[in-house]
Amino acid sequence: MEAARTERPAGWPGAPLAGTGFLLLSTWVLAGAEITWGAAGGPGSPAAQASRPSALPPLSPRALSSQWPVELATARGHRQGPERLLQPRGSEKPGGALHPWAAGARWEQGVLTPGKPGGARRSRRAEAPSALERGDTLAAALAEDSKANRPVARGLREEGKASRAAGPVAEELRLPSTSFALTGDSAHNQAMVHWSGHNSSVILILTKLYDFNLGSVTESSLWRSTDYGTTYEKLNDKVGLKTVLSYLYVNPTNKRKIMLLSDPEMESSILISSDEGATYQKYRLTFYIQSLLFHPKQEDWVLAYSLDQKLYSSMDFGRRWQLMHERITPNRFYWSVAGLDKEADLVHMEVRTTDGYAHYLTCRIQECAETTRTGPFVRSIDISSLVVQDEYIFIQVTTGGRASYYVSYRREAFAQIKLPKYSLPKDMHIISTDENQVFAAVQEWNQNDTYNLYISDTRGIYFTLAMENIKSNRGLMGNVIIELYEVAGIKGIFLANKKVDDQVKTYITYNKGRDWRLLQAPDVDLRGSPVHCLLPFCSLHLHLQISENPYSSGRISSKETAPGLVVATGNIGSELSYTDIGVFISSDGGNTWRQIFDEEYNVWFLDWGGALVAMKHTPLPVRHLWVSFDEGHSWDKYSFTSVPLFVDGALVEAGVETQIMTVFGHFSLRSEWQLVKVDYKSIFGRRCTKEDYQTWHLLNQGEPCVMGERKIFKKRKPGAQCALGHDSSGTVVSEPCVCADWDFECDYGYERHGESQCVPAFWYNPASPSKDCSLGQSYLNSTGYRRIVSNNCTDGLREKYTAKAQLCPGKAPRGLHVVTTDGRLVAEQGHNATFIVLMEEGDLQRTNIQLDFGDGIAVSYANFSPIEEGIKHVYKSAGIFQVTAYAENNLGSDTAVLFLHVVCPVEHVHLRVPFVAIRNKEVNISAIVWPSQLGTLTYFWWFGNSTKPLITLDSSISFTFLAEGINTITVQVAAGNALIQDTKDIAVHEYFQSQLLSFSPNLDYHNPDIPEWRQDIGNVIKRALVKVTSVAEDQILVAVFPGLPTSAELFILPPKNLTERRKGNEGDLEEIVELLFSALNQNLVQFELKPGVQVIVYVTQLTLAPLVDSSTGHSSSAMLMLLSVVFVGLAVFLIYKFKRKIPWINIYAQVQHDKEQEMIGSVSQSENAPKITLSDFTEPEELLDKELDPRVIGGIATIANSESTKEIPNCTSV
């Protein structure tokens, strides 16, 4: 899972390192003199407290780098070598926009990775500034991304030609500037820059010659300026002439403190400065640092992660180090969060165990012995899945091939995250955890290059859909970029690129995803000519990528200090284009837009957003830039150098306060690095006064209420050429609005119908209270609506939509499960086996629990509270043990059984049984093992309540059920060290009839082909049949088959009541059949799968088998009877001869939880066909190949209800 970054004001724990970055120097191509530049965030690039690289598809913490790399953005500078140079994970995102949520917390292919929205939300993970690089192919590749395929023809135009937006050519104006050459560094191809910014004139630059063949730094130079970059002093003699430096780190809480790392190929040492780099002390290290993480409050506390995966701590800013743990997962360690963790020196860690598992542990840096480490989550977790981000902690646990995600809010007990039942994520990113709410991008089972956006309640548990099919793509480092952007300065406004019928369109929301609309194109173009663009066929589309290079502005930017102002690259038309693009601006938070350039430009905010600076994005040398004081309505052209400069990047962020900009580049191919300091003070004639400000109202298409309040902002009047000097943005008026429909979103389990109505989804039961709801207590029963988080509306519809308190009804225990903590069915003799007892429904506080371990020992508990972390037991002998859980309260009871082995594992098994069987008639039952194994397999069969299994070496067995009702069959398969099981239920009756059903084709598109879905759909069809025909519910059974197209079998069963059954006979079922067929043939049986998706149920005319019952007589002609007898005799002979199975039993390959039941049944033709038993038919061999084609969920092909286990040494054979 990956985390995205969000910019926060300086001084916040997550504030970005001001003015730091890793620059990529231009790559020169003589033929055409092309210059390319991009971002880099190498091993030590700054990132946020959550910024980390992904290991497996990992759970990554916050601050994803600008492109939301596939790593967790946890501002952790980690040294990954030059190949990671272009990953400025800590680069500040302009305006805190949720940069295209590249890798928000992300569960990719089953692993969770955290993320933060947009820009560089750097928590204190200290990193070397992002670097500028030149002379390598990687830089060229990044540059290509930076240029984003802009038209070459336009890129080669003469730079001196002003954009048409600038108006008529005027006398050239010039900005005061000075140029300084870094003499002797012409061969250096990387540079790392740090500018403290506020109240400091110091700039540090580390230039390096990185040898890509050797994979190491061979030369370095350290430069320091004390006059905002006018002059620089070379400090190589102060750090040691023979010392080769690799990374520069700046303490985010005290920027006067600097750390320099030597290149590990030369030596392992650290250089420390406490005076902004003026002097240094050198300390030798006994380990090699890969990344550093500074404490968010204590400036001298640092965590260091070594190349050999050990974690060290220092409480004196790196002078002395202490080993904390030896097996830490890369980038999965976090400092405590103030106000949430009790101890300031607490560290959250993901620790690897020798058996290949991971555990979540916490300990204090000075007391991290084995006895003082605690585990907030008792079970093992997936590797690289721990994310600690703001108020939330995320982990992932995979069992049975499916991943479950857990969250802890404000350090409370972990709860399982609830997505809509059939979202079935195969990739997930935590995009943002701001404002006490989690944004997650989920790639579902039927998506490839798009994601669905989900938003949570305050605790991060219940998620609802906000937008479907948001476009994604891969970044240069393989990271996932989700094209979602949060506009800075005004809460609730997001932009998203959605894929609609193979076209990508840009949408905007003003209420956190509750409502979306297309962007209205500008009324006129740059020439003033009308733009004919009619919604919804034509609109404005924007590129939502934040630059990976902190020294370019990116394709979209906004600022907290300039609310409502958004600058973005895009186009007008039916869809997003990557060729015909221009630059557009909005001054009112995205309501209206204007075009300011018809080519690609970098546009920066100057003077707290009061002015804009633009520089043409071109491979040619430039010497001009443009400045606007009226939000882009007009532009003044200024020269900033007398000699055209090939620009590698520009540092503007620190200039927010100082009105100074530093441009990096070269005059020619072999020239030195040129640092051009541009001073804007001269163009600001005076300080702004009250008369220079005006107010503006935030509107949403004319509606003054946005996120439940009316807001009026203050900003500088367009054209007022005065200096703000400080952050003057602010809300002049903010008053709550009366709550309306648009202030509420659908609650968990509900879906939107029309504009405002929220109705329960077909899989959700709104009448079922929480398991925590105990008799005599009350609970909040949802109305189907919940107020949008951070919405401030009052009164109005608030009371109507607020959840209502109701008394807990008290429920009997149902859905009891007993599992092991690791999900395996194997335990080692003499070792702890930990069991978890789960209950789907019931009263946790008033339900007694008993667990029988099957070896003569049992334990009892008065309620579920003492067993939340598991029940441990040590088996003293090997064998097979029936572990039984029994739950009981005054309303009922439930039982669950687990058969635990000390045997050797296999991978997957699927149990084939009919849906319905006839009493006293033999039934064929088979177990299909996947993948196929060479050698002997041992099969253990349990029927009903038997505690002793039947053991066979054959995968098939015949069995006769003597009692009517639901009978349970369990099979376990052992091979070598592998052991797995599957359980099914079979309905046994004296007689029954059946008929195949089919559906309207639209159901296939929404069919994930998993048992839970099939069971829910079967229940929906059953309810529809009962409603239309009034047939007793217990006489109808609908079983949906695996595979596509979707089909099902309808069973008509005799009454359960014995008295009613005696009064009737088999003929009574014929009347029910006719009634059901009549309803089906008239298309009366239909159901709504989701809003706008109506499914019709049909009778399948051609069936594979006749109506089945157990009668001995039949009202057919003598000839038909004779033919039937001959046919039956032939079928019996063939079955006996070739041991074939019945043809209508379908095989499927899909992993399910042990509780899932799949029943396979018979089918029928017509009421006049001869009736025979299920075992009289043969089975086509092609069904096996068809059904064993597995579906892939979460990137893992999985088969039927099964569990797989690791190898266990010294396994006891049974």
PDB file of N, CA and C in Angstrom, residues 38-80:
ATOM      1  N   GLY A  38      14.628  16.168 -15.062  1.00  0.00           N
ATOM      2  CA  GLY A  38      13.550  15.535 -14.331  1.00  0.00           C
ATOM      3  C   GLY A  38      13.896  15.501 -12.879  1.00  0.00           C
ATOM      4  N   ALA A  39      13.095  14.833 -12.095  1.00  0.00           N
ATOM      5  CA  ALA A  39      13.321  14.807 -10.683  1.00  0.00           C
ATOM      6  C   ALA A  39      14.063  13.596 -10.282  1.00  0.00           C
ATOM      7  N   ALA A  40      14.599  13.648  -9.135  1.00  0.00           N
ATOM      8  CA  ALA A  40      15.230  12.473  -8.610  1.00  0.00           C
ATOM      9  C   ALA A  40      15.090  12.481  -7.138  1.00  0.00           C
ATOM     10  N   GLY A  41      15.024  11.400  -6.545  1.00  0.00           N
ATOM     11  CA  GLY A  41      14.888  11.348  -5.129  1.00  0.00           C
ATOM     12  C   GLY A  41      15.693  10.248  -4.600  1.00  0.00           C
ATOM     13  N   GLY A  42      16.881  10.105  -4.986  1.00  0.00           N
ATOM     14  CA  GLY A  42      17.703   8.972  -4.700  1.00  0.00           C
ATOM     15  C   GLY A  42      17.640   8.464  -3.331  1.00  0.00           C
ATOM     16  N   PRO A  43      18.589   7.675  -3.011  1.00  0.00           N
ATOM     17  CA  PRO A  43      18.609   6.998  -1.766  1.00  0.00           C
ATOM     18  C   PRO A  43      18.331   7.913  -0.632  1.00  0.00           C
ATOM     19  N   GLY A  44      18.723   9.104  -0.720  1.00  0.00           N
ATOM     20  CA  GLY A  44      18.489   9.933   0.429  1.00  0.00           C
ATOM     21  C   GLY A  44      17.509  11.014   0.200  1.00  0.00           C
ATOM     22  N   SER A  45      16.696  10.891  -0.787  1.00  0.00           N
ATOM     23  CA  SER A  45      15.770  11.955  -1.084  1.00  0.00           C
ATOM     24  C   SER A  45      14.786  12.147   0.030  1.00  0.00           C
ATOM     25  N   PRO A  46      14.340  13.386   0.251  1.00  0.00           N
ATOM     26  CA  PRO A  46      13.427  13.654   1.335  1.00  0.00           C
ATOM     27  C   PRO A  46      12.092  13.045   1.054  1.00  0.00           C
ATOM     28  N   ALA A  47      11.460  12.527   2.059  1.00  0.00           N
ATOM     29  CA  ALA A  47      10.143  11.968   1.903  1.00  0.00           C
ATOM     30  C   ALA A  47       9.409  12.183   3.170  1.00  0.00           C
ATOM     31  N   ALA A  48       8.163  11.819   3.178  1.00  0.00           N
ATOM     32  CA  ALA A  48       7.395  12.074   4.359  1.00  0.00           C
ATOM     33  C   ALA A  48       7.516  10.960   5.339  1.00  0.00           C
ATOM     34  N   GLN A  49       7.010  11.178   6.564  1.00  0.00           N
ATOM     35  CA  GLN A  49       7.118  10.161   7.614  1.00  0.00           C
ATOM     36  C   GLN A  49       6.634   8.854   7.100  1.00  0.00           C
ATOM     37  N   ALA A  50       5.874   8.840   6.096  1.00  0.00           N
ATOM     38  CA  ALA A  50       5.433   7.554   5.615  1.00  0.00           C
ATOM     39  C   ALA A  50       6.061   7.196   4.327  1.00  0.00           C
ATOM     40  N   SER A  51       6.952   7.964   3.807  1.00  0.00           N
ATOM     41  CA  SER A  51       7.437   7.712   2.488  1.00  0.00           C
ATOM     42  C   SER A  51       8.452   6.617   2.475  1.00  0.00           C
ATOM     43  N   ARG A  52       8.099   5.500   1.879  1.00  0.00           N
ATOM     44  CA  ARG A  52       9.037   4.396   1.799  1.00  0.00           C
ATOM     45  C   ARG A  52       8.870   3.661   0.519  1.00  0.00           C
ATOM     46  N   PRO A  53       9.899   2.937   0.125  1.00  0.00           N
ATOM     47  CA  PRO A  53       9.788   2.179  -1.098  1.00  0.00           C
ATOM     48  C   PRO A  53       9.014   0.925  -0.846  1.00  0.00           C
ATOM     49  N   SER A  54       8.399   0.377  -1.856  1.00  0.00           N
ATOM     50  CA  SER A  54       7.643  -0.813  -1.624  1.00  0.00           C
ATOM     51  C   SER A  54       8.509  -2.025  -1.762  1.00  0.00           C
ATOM     52  N   ALA A  55       8.259  -2.994  -0.947  1.00  0.00           N
ATOM     53  CA  ALA A  55       9.036  -4.202  -1.008  1.00  0.00           C
ATOM     54  C   ALA A  55       8.243  -5.221  -1.782  1.00  0.00           C
ATOM     55  N   LEU A  56       7.309  -5.911  -1.144  1.00  0.00           N
ATOM     56  CA  LEU A  56       6.358  -6.684  -1.917  1.00  0.00           C
ATOM     57  C   LEU A  56       5.364  -5.627  -2.265  1.00  0.00           C
ATOM     58  N   PRO A  57       4.321  -5.978  -2.945  1.00  0.00           N
ATOM     59  CA  PRO A  57       3.383  -4.893  -3.063  1.00  0.00           C
ATOM     60  C   PRO A  57       3.097  -4.516  -1.655  1.00  0.00           C
ATOM     61  N   PRO A  58       3.724  -3.478  -1.111  1.00  0.00           N
ATOM     62  CA  PRO A  58       3.658  -3.262   0.301  1.00  0.00           C
ATOM     63  C   PRO A  58       2.671  -2.242   0.716  1.00  0.00           C
ATOM     64  N   LEU A  59       2.521  -2.207   1.924  1.00  0.00           N
ATOM     65  CA  LEU A  59       1.717  -1.221   2.571  1.00  0.00           C
ATOM     66  C   LEU A  59       2.648  -0.082   2.708  1.00  0.00           C
ATOM     67  N   SER A  60       2.531   1.006   2.008  1.00  0.00           N
ATOM     68  CA  SER A  60       3.514   2.028   2.154  1.00  0.00           C
ATOM     69  C   SER A  60       2.953   3.201   2.877  1.00  0.00           C
ATOM     70  N   PRO A  61       3.719   3.854   3.696  1.00  0.00           N
ATOM     71  CA  PRO A  61       3.208   4.991   4.408  1.00  0.00           C
ATOM     72  C   PRO A  61       3.274   6.250   3.603  1.00  0.00           C
ATOM     73  N   ARG A  62       2.727   7.257   4.060  1.00  0.00           N
ATOM     74  CA  ARG A  62       2.407   8.545   3.504  1.00  0.00           C
ATOM     75  C   ARG A  62       3.366   9.167   2.528  1.00  0.00           C
ATOM     76  N   ALA A  63       3.276  10.394   2.293  1.00  0.00           N
ATOM     77  CA  ALA A  63       4.101  11.177   1.437  1.00  0.00           C
ATOM     78  C   ALA A  63       4.713  10.493   0.293  1.00  0.00           C
ATOM     79  N   LEU A  64       3.948  10.065  -0.598  1.00  0.00           N
ATOM     80  CA  LEU A  64       4.492   9.480  -1.794  1.00  0.00           C
ATOM     81  C   LEU A  64       5.180  10.578  -2.516  1.00  0.00           C
ATOM     82  N   SER A  65       6.142  10.224  -3.276  1.00  0.00           N
ATOM     83  CA  SER A  65       6.840  11.245  -3.950  1.00  0.00           C
ATOM     84  C   SER A  65       5.931  11.872  -4.943  1.00  0.00           C
ATOM     85  N   SER A  66       6.408  12.921  -5.528  1.00  0.00           N
ATOM     86  CA  SER A  66       5.527  13.668  -6.359  1.00  0.00           C
ATOM     87  C   SER A  66       4.717  12.819  -7.257  1.00  0.00           C
ATOM     88  N   GLN A  67       5.273  11.774  -7.802  1.00  0.00           N
ATOM     89  CA  GLN A  67       4.482  10.958  -8.704  1.00  0.00           C
ATOM     90  C   GLN A  67       3.870   9.830  -7.949  1.00  0.00           C
ATOM     91  N   TRP A  68       3.832   9.934  -6.700  1.00  0.00           N
ATOM     92  CA  TRP A  68       3.290   8.870  -5.886  1.00  0.00           C
ATOM     93  C   TRP A  68       3.938   7.587  -6.249  1.00  0.00           C
ATOM     94  N   PRO A  69       5.222   7.457  -6.082  1.00  0.00           N
ATOM     95  CA  PRO A  69       5.885   6.238  -6.463  1.00  0.00           C
ATOM     96  C   PRO A  69       5.309   5.109  -5.687  1.00  0.00           C
ATOM     97  N   VAL A  70       5.587   3.914  -6.129  1.00  0.00           N
ATOM     98  CA  VAL A  70       5.010   2.754  -5.506  1.00  0.00           C
ATOM     99  C   VAL A  70       5.567   2.597  -4.165  1.00  0.00           C
ATOM    100  N   GLU A  71       6.015   3.588  -3.529  1.00  0.00           N
ATOM    101  CA  GLU A  71       6.514   3.354  -2.221  1.00  0.00           C
ATOM    102  C   GLU A  71       5.685   4.125  -1.283  1.00  0.00           C
ATOM    103  N   LEU A  72       5.838   3.807  -0.188  1.00  0.00           N
ATOM    104  CA  LEU A  72       5.128   4.408   0.842  1.00  0.00           C
ATOM    105  C   LEU A  72       5.805   5.700   1.054  1.00  0.00           C
ATOM    106  N   ALA A  73       5.150   6.754   1.068  1.00  0.00           N
ATOM    107  CA  ALA A  73       5.846   7.946   1.252  1.00  0.00           C
ATOM    108  C   ALA A  73       5.963   8.233   2.682  1.00  0.00           C
ATOM    109  N   THR A  74       6.986   7.957   3.251  1.00  0.00           N
ATOM    110  CA  THR A  74       7.181   8.210   4.648  1.00  0.00           C
ATOM    111  C   THR A  74       8.422   8.952   4.722  1.00  0.00           C
ATOM    112  N   ALA A  75       8.451  10.134   4.809  1.00  0.00           N
ATOM    113  CA  ALA A  75       9.635  10.850   4.591  1.00  0.00           C
ATOM    114  C   ALA A  75      10.831  10.193   5.108  1.00  0.00           C
ATOM    115  N   ARG A  76      11.131   9.109   4.581  1.00  0.00           N
ATOM    116  CA  ARG A  76      12.331   8.453   5.031  1.00  0.00           C
ATOM    117  C   ARG A  76      13.297   8.509   3.912  1.00  0.00           C
ATOM    118  N   GLY A  77      14.407   9.101   4.073  1.00  0.00           N
ATOM    119  CA  GLY A  77      15.375   9.107   3.038  1.00  0.00           C
ATOM    120  C   GLY A  77      15.994   7.775   3.020  1.00  0.00           C
ATOM    121  N   HIS A  78      15.872   7.065   1.959  1.00  0.00           N
ATOM    122  CA  HIS A  78      16.514   5.777   1.937  1.00  0.00           C
ATOM    123  C   HIS A  78      17.436   5.704   0.766  1.00  0.00           C
ATOM    124  N   ARG A  79      18.598   5.143   0.983  1.00  0.00           N
ATOM    125  CA  ARG A  79      19.590   5.114  -0.074  1.00  0.00           C
ATOM    126  C   ARG A  79      19.392   3.866  -0.885  1.00  0.00           C
ATOM    127  N   GLN A  80      18.920   4.029  -2.075  1.00  0.00           N
ATOM    128  CA  GLN A  80      18.704   2.866  -2.894  1.00  0.00           C
ATOM    129  C   GLN A  80      19.644   2.856  -4.065  1.00  0.00           C
TER     130      GLN A  80
END
